[in-house]
Short mmCIF file of C-alpha atoms and ligand atoms in Angstrom, two decimals:
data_model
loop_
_atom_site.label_atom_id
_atom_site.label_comp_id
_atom_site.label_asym_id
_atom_site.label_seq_id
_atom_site.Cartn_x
_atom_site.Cartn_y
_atom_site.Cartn_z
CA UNK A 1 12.31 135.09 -126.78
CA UNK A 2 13.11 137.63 -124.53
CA UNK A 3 17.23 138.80 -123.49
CA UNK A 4 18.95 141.46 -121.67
CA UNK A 5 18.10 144.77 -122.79
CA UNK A 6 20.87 146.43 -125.15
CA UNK A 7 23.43 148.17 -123.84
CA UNK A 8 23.19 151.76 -123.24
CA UNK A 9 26.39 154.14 -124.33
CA UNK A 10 26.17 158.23 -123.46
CA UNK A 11 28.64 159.41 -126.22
CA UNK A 12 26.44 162.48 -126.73
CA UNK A 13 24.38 164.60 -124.58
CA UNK A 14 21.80 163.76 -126.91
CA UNK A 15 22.11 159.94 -126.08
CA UNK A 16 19.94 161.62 -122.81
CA UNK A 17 16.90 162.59 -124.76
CA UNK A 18 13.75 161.80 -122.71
CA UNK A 19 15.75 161.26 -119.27
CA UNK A 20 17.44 164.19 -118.70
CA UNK A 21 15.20 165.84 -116.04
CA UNK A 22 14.98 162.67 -114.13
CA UNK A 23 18.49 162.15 -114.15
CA UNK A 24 18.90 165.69 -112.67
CA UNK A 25 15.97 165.23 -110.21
CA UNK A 26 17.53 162.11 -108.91
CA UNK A 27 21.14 164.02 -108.82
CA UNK A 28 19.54 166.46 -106.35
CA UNK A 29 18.28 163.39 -104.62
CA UNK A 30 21.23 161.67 -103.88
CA UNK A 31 23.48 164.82 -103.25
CA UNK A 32 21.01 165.72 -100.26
CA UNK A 33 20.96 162.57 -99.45
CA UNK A 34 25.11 162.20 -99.19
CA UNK A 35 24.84 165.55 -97.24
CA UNK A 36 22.92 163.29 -94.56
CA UNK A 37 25.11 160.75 -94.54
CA UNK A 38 23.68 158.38 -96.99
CA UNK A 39 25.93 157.12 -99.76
CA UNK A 40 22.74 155.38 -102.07
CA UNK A 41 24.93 152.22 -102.35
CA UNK A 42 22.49 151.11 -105.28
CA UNK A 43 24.87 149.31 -107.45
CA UNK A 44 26.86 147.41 -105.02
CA UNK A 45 29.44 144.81 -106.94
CA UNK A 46 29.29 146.76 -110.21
CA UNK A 47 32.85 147.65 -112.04
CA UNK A 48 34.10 150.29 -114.08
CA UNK A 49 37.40 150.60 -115.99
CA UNK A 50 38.31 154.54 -116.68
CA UNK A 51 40.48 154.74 -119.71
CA UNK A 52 41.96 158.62 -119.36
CA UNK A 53 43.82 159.54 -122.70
CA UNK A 54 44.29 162.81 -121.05
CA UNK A 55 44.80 164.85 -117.55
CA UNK A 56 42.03 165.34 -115.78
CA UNK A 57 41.03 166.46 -111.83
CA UNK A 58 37.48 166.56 -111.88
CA UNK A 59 36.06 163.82 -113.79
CA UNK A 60 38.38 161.53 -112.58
CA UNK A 61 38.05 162.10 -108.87
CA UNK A 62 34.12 162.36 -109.32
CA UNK A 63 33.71 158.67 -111.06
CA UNK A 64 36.16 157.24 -108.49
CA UNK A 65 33.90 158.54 -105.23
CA UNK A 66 30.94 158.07 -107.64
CA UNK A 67 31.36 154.47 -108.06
CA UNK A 68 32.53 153.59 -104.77
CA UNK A 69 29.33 155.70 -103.27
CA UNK A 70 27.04 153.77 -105.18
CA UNK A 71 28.77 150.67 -103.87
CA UNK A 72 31.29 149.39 -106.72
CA UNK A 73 34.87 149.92 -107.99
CA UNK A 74 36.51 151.31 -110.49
CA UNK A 75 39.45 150.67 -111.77
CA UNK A 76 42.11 153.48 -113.35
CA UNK A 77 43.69 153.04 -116.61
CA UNK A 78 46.16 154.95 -118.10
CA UNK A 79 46.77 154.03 -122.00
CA UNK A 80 50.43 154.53 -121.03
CA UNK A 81 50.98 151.94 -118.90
CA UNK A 82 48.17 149.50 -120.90
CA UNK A 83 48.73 147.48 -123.89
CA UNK A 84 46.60 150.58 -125.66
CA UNK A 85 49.84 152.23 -125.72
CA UNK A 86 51.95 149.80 -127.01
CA UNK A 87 49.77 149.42 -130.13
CA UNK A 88 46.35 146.55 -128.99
CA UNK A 89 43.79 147.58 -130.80
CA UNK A 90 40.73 149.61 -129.17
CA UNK A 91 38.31 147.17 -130.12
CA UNK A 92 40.24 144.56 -128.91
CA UNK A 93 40.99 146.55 -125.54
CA UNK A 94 36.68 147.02 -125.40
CA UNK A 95 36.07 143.22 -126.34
CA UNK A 96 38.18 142.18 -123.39
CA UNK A 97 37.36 145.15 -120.68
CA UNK A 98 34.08 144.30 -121.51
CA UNK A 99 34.58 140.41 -120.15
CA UNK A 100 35.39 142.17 -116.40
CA UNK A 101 33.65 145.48 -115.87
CA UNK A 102 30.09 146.96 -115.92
CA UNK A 103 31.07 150.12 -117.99
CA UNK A 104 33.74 151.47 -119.45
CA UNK A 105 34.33 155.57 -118.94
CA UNK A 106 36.58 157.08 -121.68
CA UNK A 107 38.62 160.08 -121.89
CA UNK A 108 39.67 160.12 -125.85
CA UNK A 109 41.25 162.78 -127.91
CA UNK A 110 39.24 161.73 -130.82
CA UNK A 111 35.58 161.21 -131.14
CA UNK A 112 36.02 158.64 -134.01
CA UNK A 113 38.43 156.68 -130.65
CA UNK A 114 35.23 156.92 -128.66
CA UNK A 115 33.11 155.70 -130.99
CA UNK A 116 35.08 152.32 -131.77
CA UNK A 117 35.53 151.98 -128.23
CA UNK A 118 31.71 152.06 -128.40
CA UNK A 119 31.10 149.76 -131.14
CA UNK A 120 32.88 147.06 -129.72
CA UNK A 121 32.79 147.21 -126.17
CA UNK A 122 29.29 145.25 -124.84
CA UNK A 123 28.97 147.19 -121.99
CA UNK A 124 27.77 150.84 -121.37
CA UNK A 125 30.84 153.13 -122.79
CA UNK A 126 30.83 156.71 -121.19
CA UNK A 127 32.01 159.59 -123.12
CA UNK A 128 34.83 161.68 -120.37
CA UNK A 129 35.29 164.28 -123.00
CA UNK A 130 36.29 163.90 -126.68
CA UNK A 131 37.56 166.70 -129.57
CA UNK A 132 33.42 166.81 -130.00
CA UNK A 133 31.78 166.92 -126.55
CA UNK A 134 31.33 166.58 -122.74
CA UNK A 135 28.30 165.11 -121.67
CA UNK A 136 29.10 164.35 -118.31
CA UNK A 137 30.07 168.37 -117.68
CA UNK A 138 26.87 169.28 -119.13
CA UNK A 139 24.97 167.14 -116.76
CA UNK A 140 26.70 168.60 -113.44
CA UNK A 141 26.00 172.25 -115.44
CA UNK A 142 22.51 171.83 -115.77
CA UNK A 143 22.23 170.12 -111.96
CA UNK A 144 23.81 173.73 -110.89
CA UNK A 145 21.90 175.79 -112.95
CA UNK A 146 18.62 174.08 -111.49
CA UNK A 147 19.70 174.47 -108.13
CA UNK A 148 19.76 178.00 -108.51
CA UNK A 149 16.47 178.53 -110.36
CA UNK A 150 14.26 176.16 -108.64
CA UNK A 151 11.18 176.85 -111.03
CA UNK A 152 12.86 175.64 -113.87
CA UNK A 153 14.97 176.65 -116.85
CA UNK A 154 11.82 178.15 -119.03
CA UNK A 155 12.36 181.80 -119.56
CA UNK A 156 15.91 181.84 -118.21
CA UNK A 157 19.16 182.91 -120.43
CA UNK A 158 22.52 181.30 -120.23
CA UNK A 159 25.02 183.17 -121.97
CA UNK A 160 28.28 181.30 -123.47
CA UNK A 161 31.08 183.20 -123.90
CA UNK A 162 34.39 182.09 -125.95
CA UNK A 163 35.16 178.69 -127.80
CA UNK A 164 32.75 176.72 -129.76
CA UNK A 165 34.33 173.63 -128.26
CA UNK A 166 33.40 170.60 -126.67
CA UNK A 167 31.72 172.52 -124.02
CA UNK A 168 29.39 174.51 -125.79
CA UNK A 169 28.75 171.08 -128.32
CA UNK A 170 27.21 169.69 -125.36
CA UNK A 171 25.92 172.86 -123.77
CA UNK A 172 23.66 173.61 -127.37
CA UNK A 173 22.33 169.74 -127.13
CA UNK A 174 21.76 170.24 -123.17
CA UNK A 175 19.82 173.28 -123.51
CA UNK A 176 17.55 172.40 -126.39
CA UNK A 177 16.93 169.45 -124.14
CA UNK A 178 15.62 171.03 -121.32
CA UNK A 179 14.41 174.44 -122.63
CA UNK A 180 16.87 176.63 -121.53
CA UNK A 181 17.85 180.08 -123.85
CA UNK A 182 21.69 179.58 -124.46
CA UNK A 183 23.16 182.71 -126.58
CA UNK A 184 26.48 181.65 -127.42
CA UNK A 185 29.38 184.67 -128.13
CA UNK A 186 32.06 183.40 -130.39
CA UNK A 187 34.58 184.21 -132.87
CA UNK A 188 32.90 183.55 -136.03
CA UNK A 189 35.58 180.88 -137.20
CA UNK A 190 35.21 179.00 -133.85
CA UNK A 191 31.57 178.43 -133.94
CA UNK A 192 30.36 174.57 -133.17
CA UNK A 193 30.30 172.22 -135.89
CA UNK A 194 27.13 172.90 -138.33
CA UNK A 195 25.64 169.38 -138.18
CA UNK A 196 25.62 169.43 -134.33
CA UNK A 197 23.53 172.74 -134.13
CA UNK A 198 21.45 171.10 -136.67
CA UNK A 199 20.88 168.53 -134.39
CA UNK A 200 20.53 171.11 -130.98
CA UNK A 201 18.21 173.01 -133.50
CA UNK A 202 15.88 170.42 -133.98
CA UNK A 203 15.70 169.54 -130.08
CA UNK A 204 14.73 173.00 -129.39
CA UNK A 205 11.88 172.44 -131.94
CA UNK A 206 10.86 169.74 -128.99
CA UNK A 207 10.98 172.23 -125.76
CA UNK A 208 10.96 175.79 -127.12
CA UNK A 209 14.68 176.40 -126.39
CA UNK A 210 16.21 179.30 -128.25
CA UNK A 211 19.59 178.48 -129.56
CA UNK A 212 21.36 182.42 -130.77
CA UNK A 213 24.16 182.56 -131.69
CA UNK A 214 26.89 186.11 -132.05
CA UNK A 215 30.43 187.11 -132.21
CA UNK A 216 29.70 189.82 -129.59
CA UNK A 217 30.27 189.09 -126.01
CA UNK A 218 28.77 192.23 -124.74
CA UNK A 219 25.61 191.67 -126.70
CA UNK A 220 25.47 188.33 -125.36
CA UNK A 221 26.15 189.08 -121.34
CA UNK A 222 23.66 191.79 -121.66
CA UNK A 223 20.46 190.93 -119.36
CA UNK A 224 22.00 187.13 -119.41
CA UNK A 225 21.24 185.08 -116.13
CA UNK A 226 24.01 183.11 -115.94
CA UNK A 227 27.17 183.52 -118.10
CA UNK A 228 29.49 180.53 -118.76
CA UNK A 229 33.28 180.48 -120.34
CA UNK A 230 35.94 177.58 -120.57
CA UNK A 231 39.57 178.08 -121.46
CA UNK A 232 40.73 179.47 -125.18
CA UNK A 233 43.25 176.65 -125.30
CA UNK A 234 41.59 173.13 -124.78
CA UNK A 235 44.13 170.03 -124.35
CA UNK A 236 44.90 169.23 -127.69
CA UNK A 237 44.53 172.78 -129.22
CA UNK A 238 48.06 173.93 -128.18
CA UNK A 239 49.40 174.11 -131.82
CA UNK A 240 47.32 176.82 -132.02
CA UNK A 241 47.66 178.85 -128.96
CA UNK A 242 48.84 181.93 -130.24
CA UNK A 243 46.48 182.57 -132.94
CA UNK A 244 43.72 181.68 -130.53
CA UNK A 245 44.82 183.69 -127.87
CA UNK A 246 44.48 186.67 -130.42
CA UNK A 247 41.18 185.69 -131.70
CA UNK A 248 39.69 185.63 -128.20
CA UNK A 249 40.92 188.12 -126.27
CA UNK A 250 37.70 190.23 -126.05
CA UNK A 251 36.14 187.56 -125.23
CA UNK A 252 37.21 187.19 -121.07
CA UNK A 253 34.82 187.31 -118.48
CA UNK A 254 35.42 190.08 -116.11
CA UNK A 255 33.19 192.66 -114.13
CA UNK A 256 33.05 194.65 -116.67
CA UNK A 257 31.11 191.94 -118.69
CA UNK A 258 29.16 190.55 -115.58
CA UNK A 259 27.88 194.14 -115.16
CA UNK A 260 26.19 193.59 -118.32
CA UNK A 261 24.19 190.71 -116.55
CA UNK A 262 21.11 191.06 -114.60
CA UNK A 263 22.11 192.02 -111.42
CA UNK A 264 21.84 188.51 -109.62
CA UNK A 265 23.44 186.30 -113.05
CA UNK A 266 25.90 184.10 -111.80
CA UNK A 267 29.09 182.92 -113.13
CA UNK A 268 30.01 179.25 -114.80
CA UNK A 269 33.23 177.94 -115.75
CA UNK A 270 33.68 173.83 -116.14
CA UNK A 271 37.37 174.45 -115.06
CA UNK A 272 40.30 173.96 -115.15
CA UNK A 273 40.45 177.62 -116.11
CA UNK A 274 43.21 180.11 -116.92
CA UNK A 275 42.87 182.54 -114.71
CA UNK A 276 43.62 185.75 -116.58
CA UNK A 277 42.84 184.75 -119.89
CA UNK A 278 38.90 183.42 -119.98
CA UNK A 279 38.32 184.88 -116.76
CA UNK A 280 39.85 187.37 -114.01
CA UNK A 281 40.41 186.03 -110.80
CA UNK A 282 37.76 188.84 -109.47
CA UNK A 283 35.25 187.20 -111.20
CA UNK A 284 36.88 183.60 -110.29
CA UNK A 285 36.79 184.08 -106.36
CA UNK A 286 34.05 186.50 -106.21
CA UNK A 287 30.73 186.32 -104.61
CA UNK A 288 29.45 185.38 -108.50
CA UNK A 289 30.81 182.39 -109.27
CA UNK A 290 29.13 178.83 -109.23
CA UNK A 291 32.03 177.63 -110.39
CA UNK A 292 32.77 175.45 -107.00
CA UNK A 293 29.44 174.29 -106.48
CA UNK A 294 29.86 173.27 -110.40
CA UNK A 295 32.56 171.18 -109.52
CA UNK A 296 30.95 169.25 -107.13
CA UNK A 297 27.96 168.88 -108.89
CA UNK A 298 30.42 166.75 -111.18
CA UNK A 299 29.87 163.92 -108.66
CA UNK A 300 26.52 163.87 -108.07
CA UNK A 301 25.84 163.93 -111.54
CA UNK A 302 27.65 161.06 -112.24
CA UNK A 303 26.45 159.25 -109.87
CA UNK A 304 23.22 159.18 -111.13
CA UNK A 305 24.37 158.81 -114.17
CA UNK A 306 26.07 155.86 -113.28
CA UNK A 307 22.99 154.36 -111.69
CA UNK A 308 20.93 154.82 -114.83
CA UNK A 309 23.34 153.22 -117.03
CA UNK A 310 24.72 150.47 -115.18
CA UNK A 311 22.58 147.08 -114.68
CA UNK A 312 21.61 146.35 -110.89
CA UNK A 313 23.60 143.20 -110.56
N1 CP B 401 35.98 169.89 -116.27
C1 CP B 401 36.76 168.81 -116.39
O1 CP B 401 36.48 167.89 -117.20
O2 CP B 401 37.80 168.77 -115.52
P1 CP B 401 38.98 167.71 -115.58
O3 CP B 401 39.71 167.90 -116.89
O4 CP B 401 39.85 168.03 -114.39
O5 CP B 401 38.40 166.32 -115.50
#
């Protein structure tokens, strides 16, 4: 007997094992095409409901366009103003989004949210950031980093600088995926999680990555081709600001630190940033920075993304 094939979730960056380069070649694709004029309306009449537990710019615009490029709708949910908030369960809130949309995207403060959401929902489930990772960021990084090395990521270094957050949880699993060096400078106490650079460790194995990891930011920038930061004080984190602002405050990127850089590294930053803190506004709205281009890669990411996890209805 044969039935639909089973749904397809990207909680993790990892969940992209195997696809990843395609899904970046056909993000290239699709952004020159949009640059012509064509939207790549592939998934006309498909639905998604976006479920945002927190504030966001960038990944919220980017699904909305996303979706309605590729020819569907998506609807905006805030768990305010839904039934989340007045105390329905999550799996009841997947069972019946489930019954009217194609996917759901979710913004969650808590990964174990995300993956009930998952478990219950029968339709794709797209992780919008969680307390463990960012998938979708990664995938616009890695689209930006390509675009600027055009023979590939093998040989290149990508230098993290700061928290061992989110961020660099899906940065690690993103660069063992597709072979790219990633040093990573952090404080020793806010180094990623050890199971998930277990796991980015044993990707590596799979492309030759190289996965280092210091509590020097100097040592890391130094001869680095691209350096990368994110703020010190993620949404959720603010209990803590004040210790972390201590812990991190040689950790900014500023031309000082890009000087340590090859001469033509490049700066990333998956925004919003405080400007000051993680990084100067020299660096921000110099010559440098990516960051821009970053942020638009956000939708052409997802768009393909969205192509490859959504059924053609
Ligand atoms: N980088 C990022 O996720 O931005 P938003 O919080 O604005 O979506």
């Amino acid at each position: 007997m044969t039935g639909s094939p089973p749904k397809r979730d990207l909680l993790s960056v990892a969940d992209l094992q195997g696809d990843l380069p395609s899904i970046l070649e056909r993000a290239a694709a699709m952004k020159r095409a949009r640059s012509a004029g064509d939207l790549s309306p592939t998934r006309p009449g498909t639905n998604i409901a976006m479920i945002f537990e927190k504030a966001s710019t960038r990944t919220r615009t980017s699904f909305e366009i996303a979706m309605n490029d590729l020819g569907g709708h998506a609807v905006y949910l805030s768990p305010k103003e839904m039934q989340l908030g007045r105390g329905e369960t999550i799996a009841d809130t997947a069972r019946v989004l489930s019954r009217y949309v194609d996917a759901i995207v979710y913004r969650a403060y808590r990964r174990t949210d995300m993956a009930e959401l998952a478990r219950w929902a029968t339709v794709p489930v797209i992780n919008a950031l969680d307390d463990r990772e960012h998938p979708c960021q990664i995938v616009a990084d890695l689209l930006t980093l390509r675009e600027r090395w055009p023979e590939g990521f093998r040989g290149r270094r990508l230098a993290y600088i700061g928290d061992g957050n989110n961020v660099l949880n899906s940065l690690l699993l993103g660069s063992a995926l597709v072979g790219l060096d990633l040093i990573s400078a952090t404080p020793t106490a806010y180094r990623p999680p050890r199971d998930l650079v277990e796991t980015a460790e044993r990707l590596a194995r799979g492309t030759g990555a190289h996965l280092t990891f210091t509590d020097d930011p100097r040592a890391a920038a130094r001869d680095a081709d691209a350096l990368y930061t994110d703020v010190w004080v993620s949404m959720g984190d603010e209990a803590e600001k004040e210790d972390r602002e201590k812990a991190f405050s040689g950790y900014q990127i500023n031309a000082e630190l890009l000087a340590r850089a090859r001469p033509d590294a490049f700066v990333l930053h998956d925004l919003p940033a405080h400007r000051g803190q993680e990084i100067t506004d020299e660096v921000m709205d110099g010559p440098r920075a990516a960051i821009w281009d970053q942020a638009e890669n956000r939708l052409h990411a997802q768009k393909a993304l969205l192509e490859r996890l959504l059924r053609r209805r």
